[in-house]
mmCIF file of C-alpha atoms in Angstrom:
data_model
loop_
_atom_site.group_PDB
_atom_site.id
_atom_site.type_symbol
_atom_site.label_atom_id
_atom_site.label_comp_id
_atom_site.label_asym_id
_atom_site.label_seq_id
_atom_site.Cartn_x
_atom_site.Cartn_y
_atom_site.Cartn_z
ATOM 1 C CA UNK H 1 -0.078 -0.024 0.143
ATOM 2 C CA UNK H 2 1.515 3.472 -1.300
ATOM 3 C CA UNK H 3 0.905 6.407 1.064
ATOM 4 C CA UNK H 4 0.887 9.919 0.655
ATOM 5 C CA UNK H 5 3.845 12.008 1.577
ATOM 6 C CA UNK H 6 2.331 14.223 4.721
ATOM 7 C CA UNK H 7 1.855 17.482 3.780
ATOM 8 C CA UNK H 8 2.030 20.402 6.392
ATOM 9 C CA UNK H 9 -0.914 22.365 5.921
ATOM 10 C CA UNK H 10 0.444 25.375 7.569
ATOM 11 C CA UNK H 11 3.319 25.597 5.610
ATOM 12 C CA UNK H 12 1.275 25.121 2.485
ATOM 13 C CA UNK H 13 -0.979 27.514 2.985
ATOM 14 C CA UNK H 14 1.864 30.178 3.896
ATOM 15 C CA UNK H 15 3.450 29.280 0.610
ATOM 16 C CA UNK H 16 0.399 30.206 -1.058
ATOM 17 C CA UNK H 17 -0.625 33.100 0.697
ATOM 18 C CA UNK H 18 1.225 35.086 -1.763
ATOM 19 C CA UNK H 19 -1.807 34.638 -4.211
ATOM 20 C CA UNK H 20 -4.090 36.545 -1.942
ATOM 21 C CA UNK H 21 -1.699 39.159 -1.018
ATOM 22 C CA UNK H 22 -1.507 40.108 -4.956
ATOM 23 C CA UNK H 23 -5.211 40.486 -4.869
ATOM 24 C CA UNK H 24 -5.415 42.548 -1.820
ATOM 25 C CA UNK H 25 -2.767 44.659 -3.153
ATOM 26 C CA UNK H 26 -4.724 44.729 -6.926
ATOM 27 C CA UNK H 27 -7.976 45.423 -5.277
ATOM 28 C CA UNK H 28 -6.363 47.988 -2.682
ATOM 29 C CA UNK H 29 -4.947 49.720 -5.998
ATOM 30 C CA UNK H 30 -8.450 49.977 -7.814
ATOM 31 C CA UNK H 31 -9.883 51.655 -4.647
ATOM 32 C CA UNK H 32 -7.072 54.123 -4.448
ATOM 33 C CA UNK H 33 -7.469 54.902 -8.216
ATOM 34 C CA UNK H 34 -11.052 55.722 -7.729
ATOM 35 C CA UNK H 35 -10.519 58.478 -6.046
ATOM 36 C CA UNK H 36 -12.934 58.351 -3.357
ATOM 37 C CA UNK H 37 -15.703 57.599 -5.746
ATOM 38 C CA UNK H 38 -18.860 55.880 -4.480
ATOM 39 C CA UNK H 39 -18.790 53.571 -7.327
ATOM 40 C CA UNK H 40 -15.878 51.392 -8.878
ATOM 41 C CA UNK H 41 -15.851 50.260 -12.237
ATOM 42 C CA UNK H 42 -13.758 46.905 -12.932
ATOM 43 C CA UNK H 43 -12.852 45.238 -15.957
ATOM 44 C CA UNK H 44 -14.685 42.086 -16.604
ATOM 45 C CA UNK H 45 -11.182 39.925 -17.103
ATOM 46 C CA UNK H 46 -10.099 41.463 -13.784
ATOM 47 C CA UNK H 47 -13.005 40.015 -12.213
ATOM 48 C CA UNK H 48 -12.681 36.360 -14.007
ATOM 49 C CA UNK H 49 -9.078 36.495 -13.099
ATOM 50 C CA UNK H 50 -9.785 37.310 -8.970
ATOM 51 C CA UNK H 51 -12.175 34.601 -9.274
ATOM 52 C CA UNK H 52 -10.010 32.067 -10.979
ATOM 53 C CA UNK H 53 -7.071 32.847 -8.560
ATOM 54 C CA UNK H 54 -9.412 32.376 -5.137
ATOM 55 C CA UNK H 55 -10.763 28.836 -6.843
ATOM 56 C CA UNK H 56 -7.316 27.571 -7.011
ATOM 57 C CA UNK H 57 -5.816 28.778 -3.942
ATOM 58 C CA UNK H 58 -9.264 27.316 -1.982
ATOM 59 C CA UNK H 59 -9.300 24.023 -4.269
ATOM 60 C CA UNK H 60 -5.680 23.640 -3.378
ATOM 61 C CA UNK H 61 -6.181 24.010 0.149
ATOM 62 C CA UNK H 62 -9.156 21.601 0.064
ATOM 63 C CA UNK H 63 -6.689 18.731 -1.358
ATOM 64 C CA UNK H 64 -4.149 19.512 0.647
ATOM 65 C CA UNK H 65 -6.233 19.002 3.927
ATOM 66 C CA UNK H 66 -7.565 16.153 2.484
ATOM 67 C CA UNK H 67 -11.119 17.209 1.294
ATOM 68 C CA UNK H 68 -12.799 16.856 -2.087
ATOM 69 C CA UNK H 69 -13.711 19.571 -4.249
ATOM 70 C CA UNK H 70 -16.489 20.011 -6.450
ATOM 71 C CA UNK H 71 -14.078 20.136 -9.323
ATOM 72 C CA UNK H 72 -12.047 16.745 -8.393
ATOM 73 C CA UNK H 73 -15.669 14.778 -7.719
ATOM 74 C CA UNK H 74 -16.814 16.107 -11.367
ATOM 75 C CA UNK H 75 -13.489 15.144 -12.836
ATOM 76 C CA UNK H 76 -13.033 18.585 -13.983
ATOM 77 C CA UNK H 77 -9.385 20.112 -14.262
ATOM 78 C CA UNK H 78 -8.262 23.327 -12.391
ATOM 79 C CA UNK H 79 -8.151 26.413 -14.583
ATOM 80 C CA UNK H 80 -4.317 27.537 -15.521
ATOM 81 C CA UNK H 81 -3.420 30.913 -14.772
ATOM 82 C CA UNK H 82 -1.226 32.780 -16.714
ATOM 83 C CA UNK H 83 1.410 34.709 -15.880
ATOM 84 C CA UNK H 84 1.591 38.215 -16.943
ATOM 85 C CA UNK H 85 5.246 39.809 -17.115
#
């Protein structure tokens, strides 16, 4: 019987928090750019990328912690995030 290598969930989450830090900086920048306006307009692609990043983060955390994700049970693959340089 093969066993999976143990993963330290705390270290895993710590390494992946950079994704959330980038999102918070991006959204903070958008708030600052709105110059105090009551409404903020965000590009649809930006919102889709934010959602994809959050879904990847939460799916990875669920897999590492032993939970099943909806994508895993449906046989869907995780979306691929392209790096913008």
